[in-house]
Short mmCIF file of C-alpha atoms (C1' of nucleotides) in Angstrom, two decimals:
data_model
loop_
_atom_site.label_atom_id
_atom_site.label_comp_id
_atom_site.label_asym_id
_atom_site.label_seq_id
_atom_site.Cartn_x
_atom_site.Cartn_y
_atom_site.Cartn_z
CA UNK A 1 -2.90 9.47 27.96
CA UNK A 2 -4.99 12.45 26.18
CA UNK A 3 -4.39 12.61 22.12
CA UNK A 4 -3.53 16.49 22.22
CA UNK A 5 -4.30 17.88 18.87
CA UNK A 6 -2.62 21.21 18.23
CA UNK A 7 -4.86 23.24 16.76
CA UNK A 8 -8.34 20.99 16.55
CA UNK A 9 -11.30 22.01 14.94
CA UNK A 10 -13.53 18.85 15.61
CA UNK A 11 -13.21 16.14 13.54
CA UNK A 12 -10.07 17.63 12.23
CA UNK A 13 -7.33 15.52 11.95
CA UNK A 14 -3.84 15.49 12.40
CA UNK A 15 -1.82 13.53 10.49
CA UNK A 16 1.64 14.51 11.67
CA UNK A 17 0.08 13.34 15.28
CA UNK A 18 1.07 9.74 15.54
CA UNK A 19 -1.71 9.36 18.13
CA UNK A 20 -4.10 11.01 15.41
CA UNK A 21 -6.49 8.17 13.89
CA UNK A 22 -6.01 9.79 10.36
CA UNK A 23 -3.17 8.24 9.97
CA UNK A 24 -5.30 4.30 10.49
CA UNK A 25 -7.22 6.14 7.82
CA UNK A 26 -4.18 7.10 5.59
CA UNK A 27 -2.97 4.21 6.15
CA UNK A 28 -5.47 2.09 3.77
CA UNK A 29 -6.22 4.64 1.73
CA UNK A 30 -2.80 4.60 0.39
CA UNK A 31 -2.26 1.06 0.80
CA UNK A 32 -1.24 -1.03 -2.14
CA UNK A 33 -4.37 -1.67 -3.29
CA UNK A 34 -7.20 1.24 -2.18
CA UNK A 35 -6.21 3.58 -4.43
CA UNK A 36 -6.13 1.49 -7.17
CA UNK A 37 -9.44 0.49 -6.27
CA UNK A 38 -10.77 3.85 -6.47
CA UNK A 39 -9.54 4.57 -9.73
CA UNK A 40 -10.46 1.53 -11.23
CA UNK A 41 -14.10 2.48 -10.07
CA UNK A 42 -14.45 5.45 -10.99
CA UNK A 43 -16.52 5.68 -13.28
CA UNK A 44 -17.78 1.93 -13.81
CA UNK A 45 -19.91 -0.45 -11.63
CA UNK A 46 -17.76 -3.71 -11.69
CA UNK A 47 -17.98 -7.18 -10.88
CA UNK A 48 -15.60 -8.69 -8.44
CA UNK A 49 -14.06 -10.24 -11.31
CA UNK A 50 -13.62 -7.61 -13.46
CA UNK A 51 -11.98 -5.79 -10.80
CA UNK A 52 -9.34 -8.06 -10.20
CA UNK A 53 -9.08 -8.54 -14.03
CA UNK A 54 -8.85 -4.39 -14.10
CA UNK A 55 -6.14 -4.19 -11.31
CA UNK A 56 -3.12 -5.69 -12.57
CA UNK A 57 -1.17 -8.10 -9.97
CA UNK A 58 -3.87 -8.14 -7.54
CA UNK A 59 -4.54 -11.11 -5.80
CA UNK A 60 -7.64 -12.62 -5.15
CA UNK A 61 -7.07 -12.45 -1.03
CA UNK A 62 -5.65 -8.99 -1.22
CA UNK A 63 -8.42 -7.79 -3.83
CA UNK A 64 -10.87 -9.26 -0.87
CA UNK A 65 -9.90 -8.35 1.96
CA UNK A 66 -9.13 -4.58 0.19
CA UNK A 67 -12.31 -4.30 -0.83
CA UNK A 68 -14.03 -5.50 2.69
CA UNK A 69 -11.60 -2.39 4.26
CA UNK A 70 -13.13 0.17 1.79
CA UNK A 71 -16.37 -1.02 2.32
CA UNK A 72 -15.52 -0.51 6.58
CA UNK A 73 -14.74 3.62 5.82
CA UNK A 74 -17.32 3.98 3.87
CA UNK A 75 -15.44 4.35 -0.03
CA UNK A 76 -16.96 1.64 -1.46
CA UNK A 77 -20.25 -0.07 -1.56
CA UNK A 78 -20.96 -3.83 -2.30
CA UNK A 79 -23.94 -5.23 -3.25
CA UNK A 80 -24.71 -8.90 -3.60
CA UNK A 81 -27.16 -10.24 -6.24
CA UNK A 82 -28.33 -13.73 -4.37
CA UNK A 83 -28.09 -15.65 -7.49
CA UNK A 84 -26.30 -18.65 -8.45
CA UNK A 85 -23.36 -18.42 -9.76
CA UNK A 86 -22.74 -15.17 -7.03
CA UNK A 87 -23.08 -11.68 -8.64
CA UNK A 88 -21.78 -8.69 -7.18
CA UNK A 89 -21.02 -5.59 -7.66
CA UNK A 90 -18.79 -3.16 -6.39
CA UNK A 91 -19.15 1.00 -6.95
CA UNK A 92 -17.74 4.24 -5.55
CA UNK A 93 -20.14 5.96 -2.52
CA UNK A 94 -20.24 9.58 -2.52
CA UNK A 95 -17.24 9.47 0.15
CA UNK A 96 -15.62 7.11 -2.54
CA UNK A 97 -15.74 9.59 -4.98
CA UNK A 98 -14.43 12.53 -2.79
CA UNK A 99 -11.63 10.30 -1.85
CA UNK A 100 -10.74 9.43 -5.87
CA UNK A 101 -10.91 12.60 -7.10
CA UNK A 102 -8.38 13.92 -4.81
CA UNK A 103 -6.40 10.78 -5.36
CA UNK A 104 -6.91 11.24 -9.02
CA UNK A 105 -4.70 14.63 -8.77
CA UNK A 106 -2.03 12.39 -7.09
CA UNK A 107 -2.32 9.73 -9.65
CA UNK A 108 -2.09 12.13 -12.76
CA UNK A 109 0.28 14.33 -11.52
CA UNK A 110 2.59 10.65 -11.29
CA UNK A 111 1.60 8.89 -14.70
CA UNK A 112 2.38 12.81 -16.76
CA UNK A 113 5.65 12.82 -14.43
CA UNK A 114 7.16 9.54 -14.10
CA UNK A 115 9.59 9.90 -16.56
CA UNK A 116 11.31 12.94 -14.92
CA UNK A 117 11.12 10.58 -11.98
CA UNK A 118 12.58 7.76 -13.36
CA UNK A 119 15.29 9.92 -15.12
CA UNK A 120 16.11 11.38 -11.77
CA UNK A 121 16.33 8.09 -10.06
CA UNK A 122 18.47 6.92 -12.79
CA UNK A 123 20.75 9.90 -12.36
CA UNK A 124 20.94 9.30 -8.17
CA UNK A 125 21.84 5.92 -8.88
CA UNK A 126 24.62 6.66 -11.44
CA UNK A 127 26.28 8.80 -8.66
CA UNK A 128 26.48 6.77 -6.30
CA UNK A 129 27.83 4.24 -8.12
CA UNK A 130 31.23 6.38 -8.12
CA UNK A 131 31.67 7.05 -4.90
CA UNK A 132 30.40 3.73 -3.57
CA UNK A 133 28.94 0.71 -4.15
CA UNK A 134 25.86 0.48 -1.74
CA UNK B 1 10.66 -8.15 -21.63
CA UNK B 2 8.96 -5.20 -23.06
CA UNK B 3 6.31 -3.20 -21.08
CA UNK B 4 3.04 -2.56 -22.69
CA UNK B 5 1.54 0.90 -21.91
CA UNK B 6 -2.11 0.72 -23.19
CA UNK B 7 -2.24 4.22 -24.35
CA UNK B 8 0.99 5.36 -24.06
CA UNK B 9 2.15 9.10 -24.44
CA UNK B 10 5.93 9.58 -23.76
CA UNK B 11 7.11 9.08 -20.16
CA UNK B 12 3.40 8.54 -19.43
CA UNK B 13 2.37 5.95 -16.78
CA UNK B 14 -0.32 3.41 -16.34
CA UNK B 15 -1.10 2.37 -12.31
CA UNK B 16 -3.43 -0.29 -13.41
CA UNK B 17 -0.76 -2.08 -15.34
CA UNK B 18 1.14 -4.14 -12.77
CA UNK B 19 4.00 -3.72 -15.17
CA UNK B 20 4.19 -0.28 -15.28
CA UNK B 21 6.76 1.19 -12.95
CA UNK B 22 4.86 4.09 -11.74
CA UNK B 23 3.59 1.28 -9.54
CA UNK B 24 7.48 1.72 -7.88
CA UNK B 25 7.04 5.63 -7.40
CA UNK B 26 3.53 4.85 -6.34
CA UNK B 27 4.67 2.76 -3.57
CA UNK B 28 7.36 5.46 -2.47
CA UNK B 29 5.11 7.80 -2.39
CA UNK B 30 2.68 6.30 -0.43
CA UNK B 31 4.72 4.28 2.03
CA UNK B 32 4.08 4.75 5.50
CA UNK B 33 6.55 8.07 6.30
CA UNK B 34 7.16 9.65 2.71
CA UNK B 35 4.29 11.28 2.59
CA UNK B 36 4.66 12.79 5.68
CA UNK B 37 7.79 13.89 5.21
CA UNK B 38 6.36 15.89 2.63
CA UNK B 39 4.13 17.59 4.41
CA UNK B 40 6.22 18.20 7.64
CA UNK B 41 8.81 19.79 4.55
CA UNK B 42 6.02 21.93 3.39
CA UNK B 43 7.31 25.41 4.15
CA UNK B 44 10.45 24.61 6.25
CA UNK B 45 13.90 23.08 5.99
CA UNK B 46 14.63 20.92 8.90
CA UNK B 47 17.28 19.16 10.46
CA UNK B 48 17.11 15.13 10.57
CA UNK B 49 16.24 15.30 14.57
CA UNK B 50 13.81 18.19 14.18
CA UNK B 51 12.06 16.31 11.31
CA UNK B 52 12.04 13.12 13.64
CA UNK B 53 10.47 15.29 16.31
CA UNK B 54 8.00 16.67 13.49
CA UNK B 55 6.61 13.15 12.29
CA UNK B 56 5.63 11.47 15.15
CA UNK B 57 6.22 8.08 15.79
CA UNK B 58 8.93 7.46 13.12
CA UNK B 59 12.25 5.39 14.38
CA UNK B 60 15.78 6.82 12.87
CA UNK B 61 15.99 4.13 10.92
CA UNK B 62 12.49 4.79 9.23
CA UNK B 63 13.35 8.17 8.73
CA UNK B 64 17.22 7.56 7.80
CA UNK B 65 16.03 5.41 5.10
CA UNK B 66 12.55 7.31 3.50
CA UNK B 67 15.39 10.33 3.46
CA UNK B 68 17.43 8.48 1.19
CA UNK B 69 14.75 7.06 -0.75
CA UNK B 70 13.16 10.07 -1.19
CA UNK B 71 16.11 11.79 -2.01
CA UNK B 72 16.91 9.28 -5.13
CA UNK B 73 13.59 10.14 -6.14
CA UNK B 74 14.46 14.04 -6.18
CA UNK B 75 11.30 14.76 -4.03
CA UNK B 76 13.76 15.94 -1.35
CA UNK B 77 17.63 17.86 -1.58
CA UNK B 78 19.94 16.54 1.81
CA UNK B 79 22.10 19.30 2.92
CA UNK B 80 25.65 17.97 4.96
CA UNK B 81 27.60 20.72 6.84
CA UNK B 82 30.99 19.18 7.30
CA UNK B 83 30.75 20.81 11.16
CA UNK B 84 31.20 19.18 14.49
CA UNK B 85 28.64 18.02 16.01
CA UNK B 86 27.33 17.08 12.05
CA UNK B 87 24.28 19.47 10.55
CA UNK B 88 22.09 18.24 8.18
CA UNK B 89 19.61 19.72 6.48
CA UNK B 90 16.69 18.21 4.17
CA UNK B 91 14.33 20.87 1.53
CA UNK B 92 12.01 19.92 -1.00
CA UNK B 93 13.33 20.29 -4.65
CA UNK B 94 10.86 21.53 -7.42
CA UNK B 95 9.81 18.51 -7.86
CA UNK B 96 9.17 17.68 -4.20
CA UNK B 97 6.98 20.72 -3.85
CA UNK B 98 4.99 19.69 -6.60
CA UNK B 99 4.20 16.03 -5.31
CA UNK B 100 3.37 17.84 -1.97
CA UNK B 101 0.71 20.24 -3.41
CA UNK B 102 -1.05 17.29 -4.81
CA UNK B 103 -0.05 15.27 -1.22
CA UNK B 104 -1.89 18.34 0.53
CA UNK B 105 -5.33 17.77 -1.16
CA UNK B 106 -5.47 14.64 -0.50
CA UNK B 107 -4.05 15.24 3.11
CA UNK B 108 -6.36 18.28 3.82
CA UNK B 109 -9.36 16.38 2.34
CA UNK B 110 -8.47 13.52 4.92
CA UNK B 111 -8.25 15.88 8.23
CA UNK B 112 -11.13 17.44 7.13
CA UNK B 113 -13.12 14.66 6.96
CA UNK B 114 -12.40 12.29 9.27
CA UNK B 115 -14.73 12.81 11.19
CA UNK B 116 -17.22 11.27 8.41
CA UNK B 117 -14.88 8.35 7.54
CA UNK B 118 -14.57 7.60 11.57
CA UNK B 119 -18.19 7.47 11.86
CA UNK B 120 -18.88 5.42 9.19
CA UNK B 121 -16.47 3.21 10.00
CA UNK B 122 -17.78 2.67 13.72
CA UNK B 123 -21.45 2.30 12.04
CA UNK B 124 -20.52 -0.79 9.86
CA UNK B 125 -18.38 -2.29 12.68
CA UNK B 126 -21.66 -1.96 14.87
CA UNK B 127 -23.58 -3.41 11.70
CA UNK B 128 -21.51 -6.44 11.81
CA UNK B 129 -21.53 -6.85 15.57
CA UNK B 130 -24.91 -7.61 15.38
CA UNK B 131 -25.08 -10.02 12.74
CA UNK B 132 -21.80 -12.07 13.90
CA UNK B 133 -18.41 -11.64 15.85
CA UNK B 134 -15.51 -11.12 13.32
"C1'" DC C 1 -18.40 -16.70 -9.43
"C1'" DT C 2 -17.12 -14.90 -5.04
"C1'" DG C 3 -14.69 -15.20 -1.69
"C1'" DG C 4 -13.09 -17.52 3.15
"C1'" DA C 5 -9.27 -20.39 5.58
"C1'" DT C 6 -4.56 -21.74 5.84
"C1'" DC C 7 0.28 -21.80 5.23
"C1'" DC C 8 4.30 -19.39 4.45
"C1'" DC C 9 7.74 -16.05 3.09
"C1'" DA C 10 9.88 -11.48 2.00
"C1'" DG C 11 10.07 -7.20 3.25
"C1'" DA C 12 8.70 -3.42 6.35
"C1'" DT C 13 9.34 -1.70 10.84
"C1'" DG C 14 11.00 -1.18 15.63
"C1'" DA C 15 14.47 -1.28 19.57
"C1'" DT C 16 18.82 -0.99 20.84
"C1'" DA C 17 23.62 -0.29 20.66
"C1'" DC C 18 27.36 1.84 18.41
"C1'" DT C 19 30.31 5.38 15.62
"C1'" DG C 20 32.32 9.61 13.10
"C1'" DC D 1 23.95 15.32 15.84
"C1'" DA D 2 23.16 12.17 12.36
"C1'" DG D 3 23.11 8.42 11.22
"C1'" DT D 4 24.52 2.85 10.64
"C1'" DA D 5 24.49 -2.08 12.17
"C1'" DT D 6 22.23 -5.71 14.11
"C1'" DC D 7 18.66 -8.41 15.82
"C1'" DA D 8 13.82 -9.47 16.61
"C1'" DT D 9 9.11 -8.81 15.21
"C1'" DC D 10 5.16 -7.92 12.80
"C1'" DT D 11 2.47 -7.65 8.77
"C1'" DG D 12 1.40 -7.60 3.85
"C1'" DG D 13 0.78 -10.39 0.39
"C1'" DG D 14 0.97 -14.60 -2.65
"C1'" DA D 15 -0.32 -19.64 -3.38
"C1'" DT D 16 -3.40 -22.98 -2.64
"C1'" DC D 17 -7.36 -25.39 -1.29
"C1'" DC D 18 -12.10 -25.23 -0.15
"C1'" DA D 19 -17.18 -23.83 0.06
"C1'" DG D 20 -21.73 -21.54 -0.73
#
DNA sequence: CTGGATCCCAGATGATACTG
DNA sequence: CAGTATCATCTGGGATCCAG
């Protein structure tokens, strides 16, 4: 079965396409944890560690296996001191920081807005709470 | 239990503070079909089975319910015609547009560049094939 | 310190059938 | 047409223990 791409430039995705492999791609970039990732390295080098301390109510598994995903596409890049104890270090690749900044518009845009969120979500609730109880 | 925002302006949100609940709208956002429906709302309003046909790969029940999500949010306005057969409509509201501009950069960034991130990705999968199975 | 391995659960998602 | 209800499944994610 041919992916059929409506109007391909090559390499151009189509995310829309549920055959398109942007959406694999979408997919962890806007998992729980990538983006978080990017932002909290965005402009610091940081320790495993410090990450996890850095990105609240991350796990260590999830923080893990997050990074190991990032390091896959290319966002991130790990490198491993052999000392002992282990040091490493985890920092933003030039992809990585093509991929944050555009993520940083995102993330902005919802930390200056979330209260007009919240207040509208508030709002939708209160309605619906007349008419029904769902 | 109060919520500590680090540096907190009015309304403003903190994603790196598991507490904070932009972390919520983050996850909205981001889930698997809301951003999607953003884009596939972009210019057009669209009926609930022409939007299905839009997204590809989304059940009803997926759709049904990132509809109504995104609807409490106010990223979306749903549109019943008391007709027979039933005629729904979905639009973005104000707000909706402006979470899909910042959606789009991210988007566009992503089809344009997947190529990169797909080649990268098969290089460090062939990296790791040599060294071990996994 | 940095994770890998395991166990386990809640929630996300899909398929299908049904209704106003 | 536009959903909802139900059931089954799959996966993300946390807790814990372990190892280099």
């Amino acid at each position: 079965m041919m992916v059929k791409l409506p109007a391909g430039k090559p390499g151009k995705g189509e995310l829309l396409n549920a055959d398109c492999p942007s959406r694999e791609v979408l997919k962890r970039l806007t998992g729980r944890w990538s983006l978080l990732v990017l932002i909290a390295l965005k402009q610091e080098t940081l320790r495993f560690s410090a990450l996890r301390r850095r990105i609240g109510g991350v796990s260590e598994r999830m923080l893990a296996q997050t990074l190991r995903h990032m390091e896959e596409d290319g966002f991130i890049q790990r490198t491993a001191y052999e000392v002992v104890p282990p040091h490493v270090e985890y920092h933003l690749t030039p992809l990585g920081r093509e991929a944050e900044s555009r993520i940083a518009v995102l993330a902005d845009w919802l930390e200056n807005n979330l209260g007009r969120i919240m207040q509208h979500r508030s709002a939708a609730a209160g309605e619906t709470a007349v008419g029904n109880s769902e």
